[in-house]
Coordinates of C-alpha atoms in Angstrom, one line a residue:
M1 CA 0.0 0.0 0.0
N2 CA 1.3 3.4 -1.0
E3 CA 0.7 5.6 2.1
T4 CA 1.5 8.8 0.2
L5 CA -1.3 8.0 -2.2
V6 CA -3.8 7.5 0.7
D7 CA -2.6 10.6 2.5
L8 CA -2.9 12.8 -0.6
S9 CA -6.3 11.4 -1.5
R10 CA -7.5 12.2 2.1
L11 CA -5.9 15.6 2.0
Q12 CA -7.6 16.5 -1.4
F13 CA -11.0 15.4 -0.2
A14 CA -10.6 17.2 3.1
A15 CA -9.5 20.4 1.4
T16 CA -12.4 20.4 -1.1
A17 CA -14.9 19.4 1.6
M18 CA -13.8 22.1 4.0
Y19 CA -13.9 24.7 1.2
H20 CA -17.4 23.6 0.3
F21 CA -18.6 23.9 3.8
L22 CA -17.6 27.5 3.9
F23 CA -20.6 28.1 1.7
V24 CA -23.1 25.6 3.1
P25 CA -23.9 26.9 6.6
L26 CA -24.7 30.4 5.4
T27 CA -27.0 28.9 2.7
L28 CA -28.8 26.9 5.4
G29 CA -29.2 29.8 7.8
L30 CA -30.1 32.6 5.4
T31 CA -33.0 30.7 3.8
W32 CA -35.0 30.7 7.0
M33 CA -34.0 34.2 7.8
L34 CA -35.5 35.2 4.5
V35 CA -38.7 33.3 5.3
I36 CA -39.1 35.2 8.6
M37 CA -38.4 38.6 6.9
E38 CA -40.8 37.9 4.1
A39 CA -43.5 36.7 6.5
L40 CA -43.2 40.1 8.2
Y41 CA -43.6 41.7 4.8
V42 CA -46.7 39.7 4.0
M43 CA -48.2 40.5 7.4
T44 CA -47.4 44.2 7.5
G45 CA -46.9 45.3 3.9
K46 CA -44.0 47.6 4.9
Q47 CA -41.5 48.3 2.2
V48 CA -38.6 47.9 4.6
Y49 CA -39.3 44.2 5.1
Q50 CA -39.4 43.6 1.3
D51 CA -36.1 45.4 1.0
M52 CA -34.7 43.2 3.8
V53 CA -35.7 40.1 1.8
K54 CA -34.2 41.5 -1.4
F55 CA -30.9 42.7 0.1
W56 CA -30.2 39.6 2.2
G57 CA -31.5 37.5 -0.6
K58 CA -28.9 39.0 -3.0
L59 CA -26.1 38.0 -0.6
F60 CA -27.7 34.6 -0.3
G61 CA -27.7 34.2 -4.1
I62 CA -23.9 35.0 -4.3
N63 CA -23.1 32.4 -1.6
F64 CA -25.5 29.7 -3.1
A65 CA -24.0 30.0 -6.6
L66 CA -20.4 29.5 -5.4
G67 CA -21.5 26.7 -3.0
V68 CA -23.1 24.7 -5.8
T69 CA -19.8 24.9 -7.8
T70 CA -17.7 23.4 -5.0
G71 CA -20.4 20.8 -4.1
I72 CA -20.6 19.2 -7.5
T73 CA -16.8 18.8 -7.7
L74 CA -16.9 17.2 -4.3
E75 CA -19.3 14.4 -5.2
F76 CA -17.3 13.6 -8.4
Q77 CA -14.3 12.8 -6.2
F78 CA -16.0 9.6 -5.0
G79 CA -15.5 8.2 -8.5
T80 CA -12.1 9.7 -9.2
N81 CA -10.2 9.4 -6.0
W82 CA -12.2 6.7 -4.1
A83 CA -13.1 4.2 -6.8
Y84 CA -12.9 1.1 -4.6
Y85 CA -15.0 2.8 -1.9
S86 CA -17.6 3.6 -4.6
H87 CA -17.5 0.0 -5.8
Y88 CA -17.7 -1.5 -2.3
V89 CA -20.6 0.6 -0.9
G90 CA -22.0 2.5 -4.0
D91 CA -25.4 0.8 -4.0
I92 CA -26.0 2.1 -0.5
F93 CA -24.1 5.4 -0.3
G94 CA -25.3 6.4 -3.8
A95 CA -29.0 6.1 -3.0
P96 CA -29.4 9.2 -0.7
L97 CA -27.1 11.2 -2.9
A98 CA -29.2 10.4 -6.0
I99 CA -32.4 11.3 -4.1
E100 CA -30.7 14.6 -3.0
G101 CA -30.1 15.5 -6.6
L102 CA -33.5 14.4 -8.0
M103 CA -35.6 15.8 -5.2
A104 CA -33.9 18.4 -3.1
F105 CA -31.5 20.1 -5.5
F106 CA -34.0 20.5 -8.3
L107 CA -36.6 21.8 -5.9
E108 CA -34.1 24.2 -4.4
S109 CA -32.8 25.4 -7.7
T110 CA -36.2 25.9 -9.2
F111 CA -37.6 28.0 -6.4
I112 CA -34.4 30.0 -6.1
G113 CA -35.0 31.1 -9.7
L114 CA -38.6 32.0 -8.8
F115 CA -37.4 33.8 -5.7
F116 CA -35.2 36.2 -7.7
F117 CA -37.3 36.7 -10.8
G118 CA -40.8 36.4 -9.4
W119 CA -41.2 39.6 -7.5
N120 CA -43.2 41.3 -10.2
R121 CA -45.0 38.2 -11.4
L122 CA -46.3 36.7 -8.2
S123 CA -48.5 38.0 -5.4
R124 CA -47.1 38.5 -1.9
A125 CA -48.5 35.2 -0.7
Q126 CA -47.3 33.3 -3.8
H127 CA -43.8 34.7 -3.5
F128 CA -43.7 33.9 0.2
L129 CA -44.6 30.3 -0.6
V130 CA -41.7 30.2 -3.1
T131 CA -39.3 31.4 -0.3
V132 CA -40.6 28.7 2.1
L133 CA -40.2 26.0 -0.5
M134 CA -36.7 27.3 -1.3
A135 CA -35.8 26.9 2.4
V136 CA -37.4 23.5 2.5
G137 CA -35.4 22.4 -0.6
T138 CA -32.1 23.6 0.9
N139 CA -32.7 21.8 4.1
L140 CA -33.9 18.6 2.3
S141 CA -30.6 18.7 0.4
A142 CA -28.7 18.8 3.7
L143 CA -30.9 15.9 5.0
W144 CA -30.0 13.5 2.2
I145 CA -26.3 14.3 2.2
L146 CA -26.2 13.8 6.0
V147 CA -28.1 10.5 5.7
A148 CA -25.2 9.4 3.4
N149 CA -22.6 10.7 5.8
G150 CA -24.4 9.2 8.8
W151 CA -24.3 5.8 7.2
M152 CA -20.5 6.1 6.9
Q153 CA -20.4 6.7 10.7
N154 CA -22.9 4.0 11.5
P155 CA -23.5 1.5 8.6
V156 CA -27.0 0.2 9.5
G157 CA -29.4 -1.5 7.1
S158 CA -26.7 -3.3 5.2
E159 CA -24.5 -6.3 5.1
F160 CA -21.5 -7.7 3.2
S161 CA -22.2 -10.3 0.4
F162 CA -19.4 -12.7 -0.3
Q163 CA -21.0 -13.5 -3.7
T164 CA -20.6 -9.9 -5.0
M165 CA -17.8 -8.9 -2.6
R166 CA -19.7 -5.7 -1.8
M167 CA -21.9 -4.1 0.8
E168 CA -25.6 -4.5 0.0
M169 CA -28.6 -2.7 1.4
T170 CA -31.0 -4.8 3.5
S171 CA -33.3 -2.0 4.7
F172 CA -33.7 1.4 3.1
W173 CA -35.7 2.7 6.0
D174 CA -32.9 1.8 8.5
V175 CA -30.5 3.8 6.4
I176 CA -32.9 6.8 6.4
F177 CA -33.8 6.7 10.0
N178 CA -30.3 5.9 11.2
P179 CA -30.1 7.7 14.6
V180 CA -26.6 9.0 13.8
A181 CA -27.8 10.6 10.6
Q182 CA -30.8 12.2 12.2
A183 CA -28.7 13.6 15.1
K184 CA -26.1 14.9 12.6
F185 CA -28.8 16.5 10.5
V186 CA -30.5 18.5 13.3
H187 CA -27.1 19.5 14.8
T188 CA -25.6 20.6 11.4
V189 CA -28.6 22.6 10.2
S190 CA -28.8 24.3 13.6
A191 CA -25.2 25.3 13.3
G192 CA -26.1 26.7 9.8
Y193 CA -28.9 28.7 11.3
V194 CA -26.4 30.2 13.8
T195 CA -24.1 31.1 10.9
G196 CA -27.0 32.8 9.0
A197 CA -28.1 34.7 12.1
M198 CA -24.5 35.8 12.9
F199 CA -24.1 37.0 9.3
V200 CA -27.2 39.3 9.5
L201 CA -26.4 40.4 13.1
S202 CA -22.8 41.4 12.3
I203 CA -23.6 43.3 9.1
S204 CA -26.5 45.0 10.8
A205 CA -24.2 46.0 13.7
Y206 CA -21.8 47.5 11.1
Y207 CA -24.5 49.7 9.8
L208 CA -25.6 50.8 13.3
L209 CA -22.0 51.6 14.2
K210 CA -21.7 53.7 11.0
K211 CA -25.1 55.4 11.7
R212 CA -26.5 54.5 8.3
D213 CA -29.6 52.6 7.1
L214 CA -30.8 52.7 10.6
E215 CA -34.4 51.4 10.3
F216 CA -33.2 48.6 8.0
A217 CA -30.4 47.6 10.3
K218 CA -32.5 47.8 13.5
R219 CA -35.1 45.4 12.1
S220 CA -32.5 43.0 10.7
F221 CA -30.7 43.0 14.0
R222 CA -33.8 42.2 15.9
V223 CA -34.7 39.3 13.6
A224 CA -31.2 37.9 13.8
A225 CA -31.0 38.2 17.6
A226 CA -34.2 36.2 18.1
F227 CA -33.5 33.6 15.5
G228 CA -29.8 33.3 16.5
F229 CA -30.5 32.8 20.2
A230 CA -33.0 30.0 19.5
S231 CA -30.6 28.4 17.0
A232 CA -27.5 28.7 19.3
C233 CA -29.5 27.0 22.2
S234 CA -30.6 24.3 19.8
V235 CA -27.0 23.5 18.7
V236 CA -26.0 22.9 22.4
V237 CA -29.2 20.9 23.2
L238 CA -28.9 18.8 20.0
G239 CA -25.2 18.3 20.6
D240 CA -26.3 16.3 23.7
E241 CA -28.1 13.9 21.3
S242 CA -25.0 13.6 19.1
G243 CA -23.0 12.7 22.3
Y244 CA -25.5 10.0 23.1
T245 CA -25.5 8.4 19.6
M246 CA -21.7 8.6 19.6
A247 CA -21.5 6.7 22.9
E248 CA -23.7 4.0 21.4
T249 CA -22.0 3.6 18.0
Q250 CA -18.5 5.2 18.0
Q251 CA -17.0 4.6 21.5
S252 CA -13.5 5.0 20.2
K253 CA -14.2 8.5 18.9
L254 CA -15.8 9.5 22.2
A255 CA -13.0 8.1 24.3
A256 CA -10.5 10.0 22.1
L257 CA -12.5 13.2 22.4
E258 CA -12.4 12.9 26.2
A259 CA -8.9 11.7 26.5
M260 CA -10.3 8.8 28.6
W261 CA -7.5 6.2 28.8
E262 CA -9.0 4.1 31.5
T263 CA -12.6 2.9 31.9
E264 CA -14.0 5.0 34.8
P265 CA -16.6 4.0 37.3
A266 CA -20.1 5.1 36.2
P267 CA -21.1 7.8 35.7
A268 CA -17.9 9.1 34.0
G269 CA -16.8 12.7 34.5
L270 CA -16.5 15.3 31.7
K271 CA -13.0 16.6 31.3
L272 CA -12.9 20.4 30.7
L273 CA -9.1 20.5 30.3
A274 CA -6.2 18.0 30.5
G275 CA -2.5 17.6 30.0
I276 CA -2.4 14.7 27.4
D277 CA 0.5 12.3 27.2
E278 CA -0.3 10.1 24.2
A279 CA 3.0 8.3 24.2
N280 CA 2.4 6.9 27.7
Q281 CA -1.5 6.8 27.3
R282 CA -2.2 9.0 30.3
N283 CA -3.1 12.5 31.3
T284 CA -0.6 14.4 33.5
W285 CA -3.4 16.5 34.9
E286 CA -7.2 17.0 34.5
L287 CA -9.9 19.5 35.3
E288 CA -13.1 17.5 35.4
I289 CA -16.8 17.9 36.1
P290 CA -18.1 14.7 37.8
W291 CA -20.9 12.6 36.3
V292 CA -21.6 14.8 33.2
L293 CA -20.1 12.6 30.5
G294 CA -21.7 9.5 31.9
I295 CA -25.1 11.1 31.9
I296 CA -24.7 12.6 28.3
G297 CA -23.3 9.4 26.9
T298 CA -25.5 6.8 28.6
R299 CA -28.4 8.8 30.1
S300 CA -28.0 6.7 33.2
L301 CA -26.0 6.7 36.4
D302 CA -24.8 3.1 36.3
T303 CA -23.6 2.4 32.8
P304 CA -19.8 2.7 32.3
L305 CA -18.1 4.2 29.2
P306 CA -15.1 2.2 28.0
G307 CA -11.7 3.9 28.1
I308 CA -9.2 3.8 25.2
K309 CA -7.1 0.9 26.7
E310 CA -10.2 -1.3 27.1
I311 CA -11.4 -0.4 23.5
I312 CA -8.0 -1.4 22.1
A313 CA -8.0 -4.7 24.0
R314 CA -11.5 -5.5 22.8
N315 CA -10.6 -4.5 19.2
R316 CA -7.5 -6.7 19.4
E317 CA -9.9 -9.7 19.7
R318 CA -12.0 -8.4 16.8
V319 CA -8.9 -8.1 14.6
E320 CA -8.0 -11.7 15.3
S321 CA -11.5 -12.8 14.5
G322 CA -11.5 -10.6 11.4
V323 CA -8.3 -12.2 10.1
E324 CA -10.1 -15.5 10.1
A325 CA -12.9 -13.9 8.1
V326 CA -10.5 -12.6 5.5
K327 CA -8.8 -16.0 5.2
A328 CA -12.2 -17.6 4.7
L329 CA -13.2 -14.9 2.2
D330 CA -10.0 -15.6 0.1
V331 CA -11.1 -19.2 -0.2
L332 CA -14.7 -18.3 -1.1
R333 CA -13.4 -16.1 -3.9
R334 CA -11.9 -19.2 -5.5
D335 CA -14.8 -21.5 -4.6
A336 CA -18.0 -19.9 -3.4
S337 CA -19.5 -23.3 -2.5
D338 CA -16.7 -24.4 -0.1
P339 CA -18.8 -25.4 3.0
Q340 CA -15.9 -25.2 5.5
A341 CA -14.9 -21.7 4.3
L342 CA -18.5 -20.6 4.3
A343 CA -19.0 -21.7 7.9
L344 CA -15.8 -20.0 9.0
F345 CA -16.8 -16.8 7.2
E346 CA -20.3 -16.8 8.8
A347 CA -18.8 -17.2 12.2
H348 CA -16.4 -14.2 11.9
K349 CA -18.0 -12.0 9.2
E350 CA -19.1 -9.3 11.6
N351 CA -15.3 -8.6 12.2
L352 CA -14.3 -8.6 8.6
G353 CA -13.5 -4.9 8.6
F354 CA -11.1 -5.3 11.5
G355 CA -9.3 -8.1 9.6
L356 CA -8.9 -5.8 6.6
L357 CA -7.0 -3.3 8.8
T358 CA -4.0 -5.7 8.8
R359 CA -3.6 -5.2 5.0
K360 CA -2.2 -1.8 5.7
Y361 CA 0.9 -3.6 7.1
V362 CA 1.0 -6.8 5.0
A363 CA -0.6 -7.9 1.7
D364 CA -0.8 -11.6 2.4
I365 CA -3.2 -12.4 5.2
S366 CA -1.3 -15.6 6.0
Q367 CA 1.7 -13.5 7.1
V368 CA -0.2 -11.6 9.8
T369 CA 1.6 -11.8 13.1
P370 CA 0.5 -11.0 16.6
E371 CA 2.5 -7.8 16.4
I372 CA 0.6 -6.7 13.3
M373 CA -2.6 -7.5 15.0
D374 CA -1.5 -5.3 17.9
K375 CA -0.8 -2.4 15.5
A376 CA -4.1 -2.8 13.8
A377 CA -6.0 -2.8 17.1
A378 CA -4.1 0.3 18.3
S379 CA -5.0 2.1 15.0
T380 CA -8.7 1.8 15.7
V381 CA -8.5 4.8 18.2
P382 CA -7.9 8.1 16.4
P383 CA -5.2 10.5 17.6
V384 CA -6.4 12.0 20.9
T385 CA -4.7 15.5 21.2
P386 CA -6.2 17.1 18.0
L387 CA -9.7 15.8 18.7
F388 CA -9.6 16.7 22.4
W389 CA -8.7 20.4 21.8
T390 CA -10.7 20.9 18.6
F391 CA -13.8 19.7 20.3
R392 CA -13.3 22.0 23.3
I393 CA -12.7 25.1 21.2
M394 CA -15.9 24.3 19.2
V395 CA -17.9 23.9 22.4
L396 CA -16.5 27.1 23.8
L397 CA -17.5 29.0 20.7
G398 CA -21.0 27.5 20.9
F399 CA -21.6 28.9 24.4
S400 CA -20.1 32.2 23.4
F401 CA -22.7 32.4 20.6
I402 CA -25.5 31.9 23.2
A403 CA -24.0 34.7 25.3
L404 CA -23.9 37.1 22.3
F405 CA -27.3 36.3 20.9
G406 CA -28.8 36.3 24.4
A407 CA -27.4 39.8 25.0
A408 CA -28.6 41.0 21.6
L409 CA -32.1 39.6 22.2
W410 CA -32.3 41.1 25.7
Y411 CA -31.3 44.6 24.5
S412 CA -33.6 44.2 21.5
I413 CA -36.5 43.6 23.8
K414 CA -35.5 46.7 25.8
D415 CA -35.0 48.6 22.5
S416 CA -31.6 49.9 23.5
F417 CA -29.2 47.7 21.5
A418 CA -28.5 50.6 19.0
E419 CA -26.8 52.6 21.8
K420 CA -24.7 49.6 23.1
R421 CA -21.6 50.1 21.0
W422 CA -19.8 47.4 23.0
L423 CA -22.5 44.9 21.9
L424 CA -22.4 46.1 18.3
R425 CA -18.6 45.7 18.2
W426 CA -18.9 42.2 19.8
A427 CA -21.4 41.2 17.1
L428 CA -19.2 42.6 14.3
W429 CA -16.0 40.8 15.5
F430 CA -17.8 37.5 15.9
L431 CA -18.7 37.4 12.2
P432 CA -16.2 34.7 11.1
L433 CA -16.5 32.5 14.2
P434 CA -19.5 30.3 13.3
W435 CA -17.6 29.2 10.2
V436 CA -14.6 28.3 12.5
A437 CA -16.9 26.3 14.8
S438 CA -18.6 24.5 11.8
E439 CA -15.2 23.5 10.3
M440 CA -14.1 22.2 13.6
G441 CA -17.3 20.2 14.0
W442 CA -16.6 18.5 10.6
F443 CA -13.0 17.9 11.6
V444 CA -14.1 16.1 14.8
A445 CA -16.7 14.0 12.9
E446 CA -14.4 12.9 10.0
Y447 CA -11.0 12.8 11.6
G448 CA -12.6 11.0 14.6
R449 CA -13.9 8.2 12.3
Q450 CA -10.4 7.2 11.2
P451 CA -9.0 4.6 10.4
W452 CA -12.3 3.9 8.6
T453 CA -14.2 5.3 5.6
I454 CA -17.1 3.1 6.6
A455 CA -17.0 2.6 10.4
E456 CA -15.8 -0.9 11.3
V457 CA -16.5 -2.0 7.7
L458 CA -14.0 -0.5 5.2
P459 CA -10.6 0.9 6.2
T460 CA -9.5 4.1 4.6
H461 CA -6.3 2.6 3.2
L462 CA -8.3 0.2 1.0
S463 CA -10.8 2.8 -0.3
V464 CA -8.6 4.8 -2.7
S465 CA -8.3 4.7 -6.5
T466 CA -5.2 3.4 -8.2
L467 CA -3.7 6.8 -9.2
S468 CA -0.2 8.2 -9.5
V469 CA 1.1 10.4 -6.8
E470 CA 2.1 13.0 -9.4
S471 CA -1.5 13.2 -10.6
L472 CA -2.8 13.8 -7.1
Y473 CA -0.2 16.5 -6.4
G474 CA -1.4 18.2 -9.6
S475 CA -5.1 17.9 -9.0
L476 CA -4.7 18.9 -5.3
A477 CA -2.8 22.1 -6.4
G478 CA -5.5 22.8 -9.0
F479 CA -8.4 22.3 -6.6
V480 CA -6.9 24.4 -3.9
G481 CA -6.0 27.2 -6.4
F482 CA -9.4 27.2 -8.0
Y483 CA -11.3 27.0 -4.7
T484 CA -9.2 29.8 -3.3
L485 CA -10.1 31.9 -6.3
L486 CA -13.8 31.2 -5.7
L487 CA -13.4 32.1 -2.0
I488 CA -11.7 35.4 -3.0
V489 CA -14.6 36.1 -5.4
E490 CA -17.1 35.3 -2.7
L491 CA -15.4 37.6 -0.1
Y492 CA -15.0 40.4 -2.6
L493 CA -18.7 40.3 -3.6
M494 CA -19.9 40.0 0.0
F495 CA -17.8 42.9 1.2
R496 CA -18.7 45.0 -1.8
F497 CA -22.4 44.6 -1.5
G498 CA -22.3 44.5 2.3
R499 CA -20.6 47.9 2.4
L500 CA -23.0 49.4 -0.1
G501 CA -25.9 48.1 1.9
P502 CA -29.6 48.3 0.9
S503 CA -28.9 51.4 -1.2
T504 CA -27.9 48.9 -4.0
L505 CA -31.6 47.9 -4.3
G506 CA -32.6 51.2 -5.8
T507 CA -36.0 51.0 -4.0
G508 CA -37.6 52.8 -1.1
R509 CA -34.6 53.2 1.1
Y510 CA -35.3 56.9 1.9
H511 CA -39.0 56.2 2.0
W512 CA -38.7 53.8 4.9
E513 CA -36.0 55.8 6.6
R514 CA -38.5 58.7 6.7
Q515 CA -41.2 56.3 7.8
G516 CA -39.0 55.3 10.8
A517 CA -38.2 58.9 11.6
M518 CA -41.9 59.8 11.6
Q519 CA -42.8 56.9 13.8
S520 CA -40.0 57.8 16.2
A521 CA -41.3 61.3 16.3

């Protein structure tokens, strides 16, 4: 196995995925912000609310167009860089992606067109319905993509067939209602809502600090504060559900996130901070809150969570069993009717993926030694330090968003936020942080799944295409260069139209500013 090939394939997919997810959260969040603003326009008929929908919709459109470009390229990589993965699990993994394209993406794209070009052709109620369906399509798109990703984390509703040498679907409904996928969906879209709310809140704060477009900015700020506070609270609450599903399905990831080397008496404590010594598999010091991790992970007071050392020991047994499954499978490839090989395979097939881990170290399964099995078992727990600290920074950001949106909502209720310059500066400087938190969330989810592409089924080192290292260097440089250019275009357009503000609409800006002044008087 060429480790450079695997590493470059992973790096290219990670780079394109993280570039793509710079655009996704804002798309998810802004759609529902537009729904709320247009609902206010339909109910009140005030020009300022229509201008809010049009202005924020213009920024949404810029972001959506660039997000589609990066997303299409990302999906093609499954066929170009991960050909064996696509062959091995394509019948299952491809189904939700196909539904996403046929159902959600076409719905989303159709109504986005009507949203931008239907203002003079549709009634208020009809255009509002278009905006709602656009938001629904955007979130449906996220649902099906996260169903596919959730299956990678928890491959339910499927089993391996030795006749076809592939994973085959046994229950489509189990794939759809996979608890990991559902938890990822609600957590991810809530994070997107936070991003959309922060975007509107920060730019509105900029206008208020500059003392311009005041009525527009005040109304936008209020909507963002209320929507953002609800969304930020949802992210934290729904994160609890993600922790529970992780404890049930990905215990090695949870143990790495918590730097939990030993199995602790139930209920386990939650480590806030720790000095991690991976070489000696211990923590030199810890700051811990008793009981919290056990309650989140098991929702009980008497169920223990396994530590890293116990997980490795348990997986060592699974590797040994998996080696027997691989040996039997090699025989069945030559003679599918061999009764002895079939009986041996059936006895060990649930650990087949663990046996395949040894092929990272030796091609011939008959040459696997106890030392190789030890290495394979140790590799089933991802590196602790990057996961531990990335997760904590993400959580800290989540609680800081609650604090900001809570303060913004409180002063919005008191109608004094426009005079709180410290609050407006806080909102402005927090603009990029939801993207930081989202990227960290995906790093935790995907890096924490290693060494698997499909958890406990298909190791990453077996999933890649047969490509030359030189071609990967070239395509990686091309992707990074092209995506960086798209990001520069996005930032340029966002800053340009953001600075110009609602005056770019050429509508009733001065009309509703006079309206606001008259109402204040």
